[in-house]
PDB file of C-alpha atoms and ligand atoms in Angstrom:
ATOM      1  CA  UNK Q   1     -11.734  -2.682   5.395  1.00  0.00           C
ATOM      2  CA  UNK Q   2     -10.089  -2.715   7.898  1.00  0.00           C
ATOM      3  CA  UNK Q   3      -6.365  -1.182   8.165  1.00  0.00           C
ATOM      4  CA  UNK Q   4      -4.605  -4.315   9.690  1.00  0.00           C
ATOM      5  CA  UNK Q   5      -5.805  -7.976   9.626  1.00  0.00           C
ATOM      6  CA  UNK Q   6      -3.721 -10.379  12.133  1.00  0.00           C
ATOM      7  CA  UNK Q   7      -5.418 -13.851  11.667  1.00  0.00           C
ATOM      8  CA  UNK Q   8      -4.197 -16.626  13.819  1.00  0.00           C
ATOM      9  CA  UNK Q   9      -0.910 -15.151  14.542  1.00  0.00           C
ATOM     10  CA  UNK Q  10       1.604 -17.334  15.654  1.00  0.00           C
ATOM     11  CA  UNK Q  11       4.630 -16.632  17.350  1.00  0.00           C
ATOM     12  CA  UNK Q  12       7.197 -18.574  19.638  1.00  0.00           C
ATOM     13  CA  UNK Q  13      10.333 -17.584  20.944  1.00  0.00           C
ATOM     14  CA  UNK Q  14      13.821 -19.439  20.668  1.00  0.00           C
ATOM     15  CA  UNK Q  15      13.873 -21.631  24.001  1.00  0.00           C
ATOM     16  CA  UNK Q  16      10.229 -22.378  23.698  1.00  0.00           C
ATOM     17  CA  UNK Q  17       8.074 -19.789  25.143  1.00  0.00           C
ATOM     18  CA  UNK Q  18       4.606 -19.417  22.988  1.00  0.00           C
ATOM     19  CA  UNK Q  19       4.163 -15.534  23.206  1.00  0.00           C
ATOM     20  CA  UNK Q  20       1.650 -15.002  20.374  1.00  0.00           C
ATOM     21  CA  UNK Q  21      -0.718 -18.310  19.573  1.00  0.00           C
ATOM     22  CA  UNK Q  22      -4.119 -17.664  17.393  1.00  0.00           C
ATOM     23  CA  UNK Q  23      -4.091 -13.990  17.802  1.00  0.00           C
ATOM     24  CA  UNK Q  24      -6.403 -12.159  15.667  1.00  0.00           C
ATOM     25  CA  UNK Q  25      -6.500  -8.513  15.518  1.00  0.00           C
ATOM     26  CA  UNK Q  26      -8.739  -6.393  13.429  1.00  0.00           C
ATOM     27  CA  UNK Q  27      -8.344  -2.671  13.266  1.00  0.00           C
ATOM     28  CA  UNK Q  28     -10.744   0.152  11.331  1.00  0.00           C
ATOM     29  CA  UNK Q  29      -9.510   3.397   9.798  1.00  0.00           C
ATOM     30  CA  UNK Q  30      -9.603   5.819  11.851  1.00  0.00           C
ATOM     31  CA  UNK Q  31      -9.868   4.045  15.403  1.00  0.00           C
ATOM     32  CA  UNK Q  32      -8.195   4.052  18.496  1.00  0.00           C
ATOM     33  CA  UNK Q  33      -7.999   0.741  19.309  1.00  0.00           C
ATOM     34  CA  UNK Q  34      -6.721  -0.629  22.369  1.00  0.00           C
ATOM     35  CA  UNK Q  35      -4.935  -3.939  23.272  1.00  0.00           C
ATOM     36  CA  UNK Q  36      -5.505  -5.081  27.252  1.00  0.00           C
ATOM     37  CA  UNK Q  37      -4.113  -7.812  29.172  1.00  0.00           C
ATOM     38  CA  UNK Q  38      -1.993  -8.923  31.778  1.00  0.00           C
ATOM     39  CA  UNK Q  39       1.933  -8.806  31.575  1.00  0.00           C
ATOM     40  CA  UNK Q  40       2.727 -11.813  29.506  1.00  0.00           C
ATOM     41  CA  UNK Q  41      -0.132 -12.064  27.694  1.00  0.00           C
ATOM     42  CA  UNK Q  42       1.422 -11.078  24.513  1.00  0.00           C
ATOM     43  CA  UNK Q  43       0.499  -7.718  23.832  1.00  0.00           C
ATOM     44  CA  UNK Q  44       4.040  -6.504  22.919  1.00  0.00           C
ATOM     45  CA  UNK Q  45       5.135  -9.757  20.939  1.00  0.00           C
ATOM     46  CA  UNK Q  46       1.888  -8.793  18.695  1.00  0.00           C
ATOM     47  CA  UNK Q  47       3.177  -5.281  18.384  1.00  0.00           C
ATOM     48  CA  UNK Q  48       7.025  -6.088  17.243  1.00  0.00           C
ATOM     49  CA  UNK Q  49       5.180  -8.104  14.571  1.00  0.00           C
ATOM     50  CA  UNK Q  50       3.678  -4.644  13.206  1.00  0.00           C
ATOM     51  CA  UNK Q  51       6.122  -3.278  13.088  1.00  0.00           C
ATOM     52  CA  UNK Q  52       8.708  -6.043  11.635  1.00  0.00           C
ATOM     53  CA  UNK Q  53      10.590  -6.447  14.716  1.00  0.00           C
ATOM     54  CA  UNK Q  54       9.649  -9.757  15.286  1.00  0.00           C
ATOM     55  CA  UNK Q  55       8.675 -12.407  12.165  1.00  0.00           C
ATOM     56  CA  UNK Q  56       5.834 -14.722  13.245  1.00  0.00           C
ATOM     57  CA  UNK Q  57       5.922 -18.692  12.692  1.00  0.00           C
ATOM     58  CA  UNK Q  58       2.515 -18.735  11.735  1.00  0.00           C
ATOM     59  CA  UNK Q  59      -1.004 -16.923  10.524  1.00  0.00           C
ATOM     60  CA  UNK Q  60      -1.337 -14.421   7.784  1.00  0.00           C
ATOM     61  CA  UNK Q  61      -0.987 -10.657   8.753  1.00  0.00           C
ATOM     62  CA  UNK Q  62      -2.161  -7.944   6.213  1.00  0.00           C
ATOM     63  CA  UNK Q  63      -2.118  -4.003   6.172  1.00  0.00           C
ATOM     64  CA  UNK Q  64      -4.520  -1.732   3.646  1.00  0.00           C
ATOM     65  CA  UNK Q  65      -5.575  -4.522   2.843  1.00  0.00           C
ATOM     66  CA  UNK Q  66      -2.277  -6.076   1.693  1.00  0.00           C
ATOM     67  CA  UNK Q  67      -0.973  -9.475   2.703  1.00  0.00           C
ATOM     68  CA  UNK Q  68       2.696  -8.257   3.991  1.00  0.00           C
ATOM     69  CA  UNK Q  69       5.287 -10.523   5.641  1.00  0.00           C
ATOM     70  CA  UNK Q  70       7.954  -7.305   6.890  1.00  0.00           C
ATOM     71  CA  UNK Q  71      11.649  -8.424   7.006  1.00  0.00           C
ATOM     72  CA  UNK Q  72      12.073  -5.216   9.612  1.00  0.00           C
ATOM     73  CA  UNK Q  73      10.958  -1.694  10.523  1.00  0.00           C
ATOM     74  CA  UNK Q  74      12.215  -0.071   7.340  1.00  0.00           C
ATOM     75  CA  UNK Q  75       8.694  -2.371   5.389  1.00  0.00           C
ATOM     76  CA  UNK Q  76       6.428  -1.067   7.908  1.00  0.00           C
ATOM     77  CA  UNK Q  77       7.632   2.335   8.341  1.00  0.00           C
ATOM     78  CA  UNK Q  78       7.176   2.100   4.360  1.00  0.00           C
ATOM     79  CA  UNK Q  79       3.659   0.664   4.464  1.00  0.00           C
ATOM     80  CA  UNK Q  80       2.698   3.637   6.595  1.00  0.00           C
ATOM     81  CA  UNK Q  81       3.293   2.211  10.351  1.00  0.00           C
ATOM     82  CA  UNK Q  82       4.901   4.174  13.135  1.00  0.00           C
ATOM     83  CA  UNK Q  83       6.005   3.002  16.543  1.00  0.00           C
ATOM     84  CA  UNK Q  84       6.242   4.636  20.039  1.00  0.00           C
ATOM     85  CA  UNK Q  85       8.129   1.946  22.317  1.00  0.00           C
ATOM     86  CA  UNK Q  86       7.819   2.373  26.040  1.00  0.00           C
ATOM     87  CA  UNK Q  87      11.320   3.061  26.070  1.00  0.00           C
ATOM     88  CA  UNK Q  88      12.516   5.755  23.562  1.00  0.00           C
ATOM     89  CA  UNK Q  89      14.859   6.222  21.343  1.00  0.00           C
ATOM     90  CA  UNK Q  90      15.584  10.000  21.419  1.00  0.00           C
ATOM     91  CA  UNK Q  91      19.530  11.906  21.502  1.00  0.00           C
ATOM     92  CA  UNK Q  92      19.518  13.811  24.850  1.00  0.00           C
ATOM     93  CA  UNK Q  93      21.645  16.596  23.697  1.00  0.00           C
ATOM     94  CA  UNK Q  94      19.822  17.464  20.349  1.00  0.00           C
ATOM     95  CA  UNK Q  95      16.947  19.287  19.201  1.00  0.00           C
ATOM     96  CA  UNK Q  96      13.444  18.012  18.973  1.00  0.00           C
ATOM     97  CA  UNK Q  97      13.528  18.651  14.870  1.00  0.00           C
ATOM     98  CA  UNK Q  98      17.429  17.680  14.687  1.00  0.00           C
ATOM     99  CA  UNK Q  99      15.481  14.249  16.817  1.00  0.00           C
ATOM    100  CA  UNK Q 100      12.964  14.073  14.506  1.00  0.00           C
ATOM    101  CA  UNK Q 101      14.752  14.284  11.245  1.00  0.00           C
ATOM    102  CA  UNK Q 102      17.501  12.281  12.229  1.00  0.00           C
ATOM    103  CA  UNK Q 103      17.376   8.905  10.394  1.00  0.00           C
ATOM    104  CA  UNK Q 104      14.929  10.189   7.158  1.00  0.00           C
ATOM    105  CA  UNK Q 105      16.867  10.027   4.586  1.00  0.00           C
ATOM    106  CA  UNK Q 106      16.063  13.409   2.276  1.00  0.00           C
ATOM    107  CA  UNK Q 107      13.411  12.446  -0.215  1.00  0.00           C
ATOM    108  CA  UNK Q 108      14.658  13.250  -3.826  1.00  0.00           C
ATOM    109  CA  UNK Q 109      18.005  13.425  -2.866  1.00  0.00           C
ATOM    110  CA  UNK Q 110      17.560  17.278  -1.594  1.00  0.00           C
ATOM    111  CA  UNK Q 111      19.430  18.627   1.768  1.00  0.00           C
ATOM    112  CA  UNK Q 112      17.669  19.070   5.002  1.00  0.00           C
ATOM    113  CA  UNK Q 113      17.905  22.940   5.688  1.00  0.00           C
ATOM    114  CA  UNK Q 114      17.582  23.741   8.785  1.00  0.00           C
ATOM    115  CA  UNK Q 115      14.364  26.146   8.690  1.00  0.00           C
ATOM    116  CA  UNK Q 116      12.826  24.315   6.105  1.00  0.00           C
ATOM    117  CA  UNK Q 117      12.772  21.180   8.780  1.00  0.00           C
ATOM    118  CA  UNK Q 118      11.815  23.587  12.175  1.00  0.00           C
ATOM    119  CA  UNK Q 119       8.734  24.456   9.690  1.00  0.00           C
ATOM    120  CA  UNK Q 120       7.793  21.547   8.948  1.00  0.00           C
ATOM    121  CA  UNK Q 121       7.894  20.256  12.765  1.00  0.00           C
ATOM    122  CA  UNK Q 122       6.608  23.152  14.095  1.00  0.00           C
ATOM    123  CA  UNK Q 123       3.554  22.860  11.670  1.00  0.00           C
ATOM    124  CA  UNK Q 124       3.376  19.103  12.465  1.00  0.00           C
ATOM    125  CA  UNK Q 125       3.579  19.487  16.439  1.00  0.00           C
ATOM    126  CA  UNK Q 126       0.483  22.307  15.867  1.00  0.00           C
ATOM    127  CA  UNK Q 127      -1.816  20.393  13.834  1.00  0.00           C
ATOM    128  CA  UNK Q 128      -1.391  17.218  15.697  1.00  0.00           C
ATOM    129  CA  UNK Q 129      -1.844  19.066  19.364  1.00  0.00           C
ATOM    130  CA  UNK Q 130       1.418  17.577  20.202  1.00  0.00           C
ATOM    131  CA  UNK Q 131       2.753  21.051  21.644  1.00  0.00           C
ATOM    132  CA  UNK Q 132       6.251  20.700  21.792  1.00  0.00           C
ATOM    133  CA  UNK Q 133       8.945  23.279  20.304  1.00  0.00           C
ATOM    134  CA  UNK Q 134      10.827  21.997  17.861  1.00  0.00           C
ATOM    135  CA  UNK Q 135      13.601  23.769  18.571  1.00  0.00           C
ATOM    136  CA  UNK Q 136      14.442  22.846  22.360  1.00  0.00           C
ATOM    137  CA  UNK Q 137      16.201  20.316  23.690  1.00  0.00           C
ATOM    138  CA  UNK Q 138      15.324  17.012  24.227  1.00  0.00           C
ATOM    139  CA  UNK Q 139      16.872  16.435  27.541  1.00  0.00           C
ATOM    140  CA  UNK Q 140      15.147  19.704  29.092  1.00  0.00           C
ATOM    141  CA  UNK Q 141      12.024  18.454  28.019  1.00  0.00           C
ATOM    142  CA  UNK Q 142       9.356  16.428  30.657  1.00  0.00           C
ATOM    143  CA  UNK Q 143       9.047  12.930  30.015  1.00  0.00           C
ATOM    144  CA  UNK Q 144       5.083  13.098  28.109  1.00  0.00           C
ATOM    145  CA  UNK Q 145       6.642  16.191  25.902  1.00  0.00           C
ATOM    146  CA  UNK Q 146      10.074  13.407  24.555  1.00  0.00           C
ATOM    147  CA  UNK Q 147       7.081  10.848  23.934  1.00  0.00           C
ATOM    148  CA  UNK Q 148       4.923  13.292  21.557  1.00  0.00           C
ATOM    149  CA  UNK Q 149       8.784  13.839  19.511  1.00  0.00           C
ATOM    150  CA  UNK Q 150       8.144  10.052  19.111  1.00  0.00           C
ATOM    151  CA  UNK Q 151       5.027  10.555  17.735  1.00  0.00           C
ATOM    152  CA  UNK Q 152       6.266  13.665  15.466  1.00  0.00           C
ATOM    153  CA  UNK Q 153       9.292  11.158  14.036  1.00  0.00           C
ATOM    154  CA  UNK Q 154       6.118   8.740  13.260  1.00  0.00           C
ATOM    155  CA  UNK Q 155       4.503  11.638  11.598  1.00  0.00           C
ATOM    156  CA  UNK Q 156       7.214  12.887  10.227  1.00  0.00           C
ATOM    157  CA  UNK Q 157       7.993   9.508   7.821  1.00  0.00           C
ATOM    158  CA  UNK Q 158       4.117  10.029   7.148  1.00  0.00           C
ATOM    159  CA  UNK Q 159       2.583   7.439   9.621  1.00  0.00           C
ATOM    160  CA  UNK Q 160      -1.206   6.516   8.537  1.00  0.00           C
ATOM    161  CA  UNK Q 161      -0.441   3.775  12.003  1.00  0.00           C
ATOM    162  CA  UNK Q 162       0.795   4.490  15.435  1.00  0.00           C
ATOM    163  CA  UNK Q 163       0.985   1.740  17.385  1.00  0.00           C
ATOM    164  CA  UNK Q 164       1.863   3.063  21.341  1.00  0.00           C
ATOM    165  CA  UNK Q 165       3.364   0.592  23.714  1.00  0.00           C
ATOM    166  CA  UNK Q 166       1.933   1.492  27.120  1.00  0.00           C
ATOM    167  CA  UNK Q 167       2.324   4.604  26.606  1.00  0.00           C
ATOM    168  CA  UNK Q 168       0.603   6.396  29.812  1.00  0.00           C
ATOM    169  CA  UNK Q 169       2.723   4.092  32.303  1.00  0.00           C
ATOM    170  CA  UNK Q 170       5.671   6.571  32.515  1.00  0.00           C
ATOM    171  CA  UNK Q 171       3.376   9.754  32.089  1.00  0.00           C
ATOM    172  CA  UNK Q 172       1.981  11.609  35.186  1.00  0.00           C
ATOM    173  CA  UNK Q 173      -2.165  12.282  34.972  1.00  0.00           C
ATOM    174  CA  UNK Q 174      -1.837  16.173  33.178  1.00  0.00           C
ATOM    175  CA  UNK Q 175       0.446  14.253  30.412  1.00  0.00           C
ATOM    176  CA  UNK Q 176      -2.321  11.199  30.123  1.00  0.00           C
ATOM    177  CA  UNK Q 177      -4.662  14.623  28.996  1.00  0.00           C
ATOM    178  CA  UNK Q 178      -2.139  16.539  26.313  1.00  0.00           C
ATOM    179  CA  UNK Q 179      -1.499  12.544  25.117  1.00  0.00           C
ATOM    180  CA  UNK Q 180      -5.078  11.880  24.639  1.00  0.00           C
ATOM    181  CA  UNK Q 181      -5.765  15.372  22.988  1.00  0.00           C
ATOM    182  CA  UNK Q 182      -3.027  14.602  20.206  1.00  0.00           C
ATOM    183  CA  UNK Q 183      -4.884  11.251  19.463  1.00  0.00           C
ATOM    184  CA  UNK Q 184      -8.073  12.737  19.671  1.00  0.00           C
ATOM    185  CA  UNK Q 185      -6.425  15.468  16.868  1.00  0.00           C
ATOM    186  CA  UNK Q 186      -4.386  12.034  15.008  1.00  0.00           C
ATOM    187  CA  UNK Q 187      -7.837  10.246  14.467  1.00  0.00           C
ATOM    188  CA  UNK Q 188      -9.590  13.106  13.416  1.00  0.00           C
ATOM    189  CA  UNK Q 189      -7.500  14.040  10.540  1.00  0.00           C
ATOM    190  CA  UNK Q 190      -7.614  10.393   9.465  1.00  0.00           C
ATOM    191  CA  UNK Q 191      -4.485   8.749  11.173  1.00  0.00           C
ATOM    192  CA  UNK Q 192      -5.404   5.047  13.506  1.00  0.00           C
ATOM    193  CA  UNK Q 193      -3.852   4.694  16.686  1.00  0.00           C
ATOM    194  CA  UNK Q 194      -3.221   1.353  18.521  1.00  0.00           C
ATOM    195  CA  UNK Q 195      -2.445   0.881  21.989  1.00  0.00           C
ATOM    196  CA  UNK Q 196      -1.149  -0.982  24.600  1.00  0.00           C
ATOM    197  CA  UNK Q 197      -3.147  -0.510  27.710  1.00  0.00           C
ATOM    198  CA  UNK Q 198      -3.681  -1.435  31.959  1.00  0.00           C
ATOM    199  CA  UNK Q 199      -5.965   0.912  33.002  1.00  0.00           C
ATOM    200  CA  UNK Q 200      -9.754   0.700  31.941  1.00  0.00           C
ATOM    201  CA  UNK Q 201     -10.673   3.938  32.924  1.00  0.00           C
ATOM    202  CA  UNK Q 202      -7.828   4.840  30.651  1.00  0.00           C
ATOM    203  CA  UNK Q 203      -8.660   2.728  27.638  1.00  0.00           C
ATOM    204  CA  UNK Q 204     -12.583   3.109  27.855  1.00  0.00           C
ATOM    205  CA  UNK Q 205     -11.822   7.312  27.912  1.00  0.00           C
ATOM    206  CA  UNK Q 206     -10.448   6.935  24.548  1.00  0.00           C
ATOM    207  CA  UNK Q 207     -10.440   3.733  22.882  1.00  0.00           C
ATOM    208  CA  UNK Q 208     -13.209   3.231  20.514  1.00  0.00           C
ATOM    209  CA  UNK Q 209     -12.392  -0.762  20.304  1.00  0.00           C
ATOM    210  CA  UNK Q 210     -10.669  -3.237  22.649  1.00  0.00           C
ATOM    211  CA  UNK Q 211      -8.837  -6.189  22.373  1.00  0.00           C
ATOM    212  CA  UNK Q 212      -8.193  -8.531  25.095  1.00  0.00           C
ATOM    213  CA  UNK Q 213      -5.131 -11.074  25.253  1.00  0.00           C
ATOM    214  CA  UNK Q 214      -4.743 -13.979  27.932  1.00  0.00           C
ATOM    215  CA  UNK Q 215      -1.634 -16.076  28.086  1.00  0.00           C
ATOM    216  CA  UNK Q 216      -0.653 -15.664  24.275  1.00  0.00           C
ATOM    217  CA  UNK Q 217      -4.304 -15.272  22.528  1.00  0.00           C
ATOM    218  CA  UNK Q 218      -6.608 -12.737  22.079  1.00  0.00           C
ATOM    219  CA  UNK Q 219      -9.804 -13.542  23.396  1.00  0.00           C
ATOM    220  CA  UNK Q 220     -11.794 -11.511  22.105  1.00  0.00           C
ATOM    221  CA  UNK Q 221     -12.866  -8.010  20.880  1.00  0.00           C
ATOM    222  CA  UNK Q 222     -15.405  -5.579  21.901  1.00  0.00           C
ATOM    223  CA  UNK Q 223     -17.095  -2.199  21.944  1.00  0.00           C
ATOM    224  CA  UNK Q 224     -15.843   0.710  24.227  1.00  0.00           C
ATOM    225  CA  UNK Q 225     -19.278   1.415  24.288  1.00  0.00           C
ATOM    226  CA  UNK Q 226     -20.828  -2.105  25.414  1.00  0.00           C
ATOM    227  CA  UNK Q 227     -18.124  -1.595  28.502  1.00  0.00           C
ATOM    228  CA  UNK Q 228     -18.864  -0.972  31.582  1.00  0.00           C
ATOM    229  CA  UNK Q 229     -16.746   0.182  34.263  1.00  0.00           C
ATOM    230  CA  UNK Q 230     -17.809  -2.593  36.994  1.00  0.00           C
ATOM    231  CA  UNK Q 231     -17.666  -5.435  33.919  1.00  0.00           C
TER     232      UNK Q 231
HETATM  233  P1  ADP W 301       2.931  -8.294  27.019  1.00  0.00           P
HETATM  234  O1  ADP W 301       3.295  -7.742  25.981  1.00  0.00           O
HETATM  235  O2  ADP W 301       1.718  -8.506  27.418  1.00  0.00           O
HETATM  236  O3  ADP W 301       3.696  -8.136  28.720  1.00  0.00           O
HETATM  237  P2  ADP W 301       4.851 -10.087  26.124  1.00  0.00           P
HETATM  238  O4  ADP W 301       4.973 -10.357  24.090  1.00  0.00           O
HETATM  239  O5  ADP W 301       6.297  -9.152  25.960  1.00  0.00           O
HETATM  240  O6  ADP W 301       3.804 -10.150  26.573  1.00  0.00           O
HETATM  241  O7  ADP W 301       5.690 -11.465  26.605  1.00  0.00           O
HETATM  242  C1  ADP W 301       4.933 -12.884  26.229  1.00  0.00           C
HETATM  243  C2  ADP W 301       5.926 -13.442  26.565  1.00  0.00           C
HETATM  244  O8  ADP W 301       7.140 -14.007  26.108  1.00  0.00           O
HETATM  245  C3  ADP W 301       5.971 -13.901  27.861  1.00  0.00           C
HETATM  246  O9  ADP W 301       6.202 -15.019  28.734  1.00  0.00           O
HETATM  247  C4  ADP W 301       7.506 -13.127  28.010  1.00  0.00           C
HETATM  248  O10 ADP W 301       8.377 -13.824  28.757  1.00  0.00           O
HETATM  249  C5  ADP W 301       7.907 -13.765  26.619  1.00  0.00           C
HETATM  250  N1  ADP W 301       8.788 -13.186  25.713  1.00  0.00           N
HETATM  251  C6  ADP W 301       8.870 -12.017  25.004  1.00  0.00           C
HETATM  252  N2  ADP W 301       9.859 -11.752  24.717  1.00  0.00           N
HETATM  253  C7  ADP W 301      10.768 -12.452  24.543  1.00  0.00           C
HETATM  254  C8  ADP W 301      12.030 -12.540  23.737  1.00  0.00           C
HETATM  255  N3  ADP W 301      12.357 -11.258  23.315  1.00  0.00           N
HETATM  256  N4  ADP W 301      12.843 -13.427  24.212  1.00  0.00           N
HETATM  257  C9  ADP W 301      12.321 -15.123  25.138  1.00  0.00           C
HETATM  258  N5  ADP W 301      10.470 -14.625  25.651  1.00  0.00           N
HETATM  259  C10 ADP W 301      10.601 -13.320  25.408  1.00  0.00           C
HETATM  260  P1  ADP W 302       7.760  -4.816  27.762  1.00  0.00           P
HETATM  261  O1  ADP W 302       6.604  -4.997  28.922  1.00  0.00           O
HETATM  262  O2  ADP W 302       7.162  -4.040  26.871  1.00  0.00           O
HETATM  263  O3  ADP W 302       7.842  -6.145  26.983  1.00  0.00           O
HETATM  264  P2  ADP W 302       9.374  -6.389  29.323  1.00  0.00           P
HETATM  265  O4  ADP W 302      10.531  -5.639  30.246  1.00  0.00           O
HETATM  266  O5  ADP W 302       9.193  -7.434  29.649  1.00  0.00           O
HETATM  267  O6  ADP W 302       9.073  -5.211  28.295  1.00  0.00           O
HETATM  268  O7  ADP W 302      10.784  -6.285  27.893  1.00  0.00           O
HETATM  269  C1  ADP W 302      11.761  -5.909  28.005  1.00  0.00           C
HETATM  270  C2  ADP W 302      12.674  -6.622  26.355  1.00  0.00           C
HETATM  271  O8  ADP W 302      12.936  -7.797  26.901  1.00  0.00           O
HETATM  272  C3  ADP W 302      11.945  -6.747  25.368  1.00  0.00           C
HETATM  273  O9  ADP W 302      12.218  -6.570  24.039  1.00  0.00           O
HETATM  274  C4  ADP W 302      11.241  -8.662  25.552  1.00  0.00           C
HETATM  275  O10 ADP W 302      10.964  -8.547  23.940  1.00  0.00           O
HETATM  276  C5  ADP W 302      12.423  -9.115  26.117  1.00  0.00           C
HETATM  277  N1  ADP W 302      11.867 -10.005  26.726  1.00  0.00           N
HETATM  278  C6  ADP W 302      10.784  -9.995  27.689  1.00  0.00           C
HETATM  279  N2  ADP W 302      10.481 -11.083  28.224  1.00  0.00           N
HETATM  280  C7  ADP W 302      11.677 -12.094  28.221  1.00  0.00           C
HETATM  281  C8  ADP W 302      12.101 -13.545  28.109  1.00  0.00           C
HETATM  282  N3  ADP W 302      11.600 -14.171  29.391  1.00  0.00           N
HETATM  283  N4  ADP W 302      13.736 -13.646  27.518  1.00  0.00           N
HETATM  284  C9  ADP W 302      14.327 -13.020  26.839  1.00  0.00           C
HETATM  285  N5  ADP W 302      13.892 -11.424  26.681  1.00  0.00           N
HETATM  286  C10 ADP W 302      12.788 -11.379  27.154  1.00  0.00           C
END
């Protein structure tokens, strides 16, 4: 059973741009699923719909087999969706663990304990090969690590599905390798990863399935294993 099933999604922005129309997405549990397409194809709009920051004007969205109508990102987060945007929302002068914990209400009204928070963030970082020091200040970290702090934020909120919006666009080649190591650790431990991508070699290196978008539509889904570099 798919973890995400979007059927015939439509989104028309105020002003009339048809950003999504006839969009279908089927993501299976534990896979790395790439969404590819040219600028303006509608990828970001689809991701925003999955995260509840854009509302579809038509179509059906099911998460974990349950039909949803997200009123906002809070609903999506509660359903286990985490989103890493291209532009990070980190507080530069704060530490990694402070950024991770920030905005997560303490469960059961228990106050955050510094040592516990650091230990939890360190444990997540190690388990998912994110390789960031919980006590480092964010503004001292290279962009690749800052991005992985965003992934930590989602994991801290117990995300089961991680959506990454063009994650490799800002990364050096070495950082792409580090990100992909983390992605492999995520799916090895039952998470599902969806990412927007441009570069075919990168897509083929990491994905199981690929959905192709063109001019606001999904034009098909393929298994990465069935695609060759020159196709
Ligand atoms: P992609 O992520 O594939 O580049 P987008 O979903 O960002 O595609 O954009 C799809 C189309 O919708 C484009 O024509 C874009 O200019 C337009 N668009 C995106 N966001 C908005 C918005 N907030 N308001 C109006 N038009 C938008
Ligand atoms: P992305 O490729 O991630 O969509 P952009 O630089 O295209 O990044 O867009 C940045 C922001 O501006 C996004 O929130 C997008 O929805 C919005 N946007 C994109 N195109 C338009 C547009 N034509 N009109 C208004 N907002 C837009």
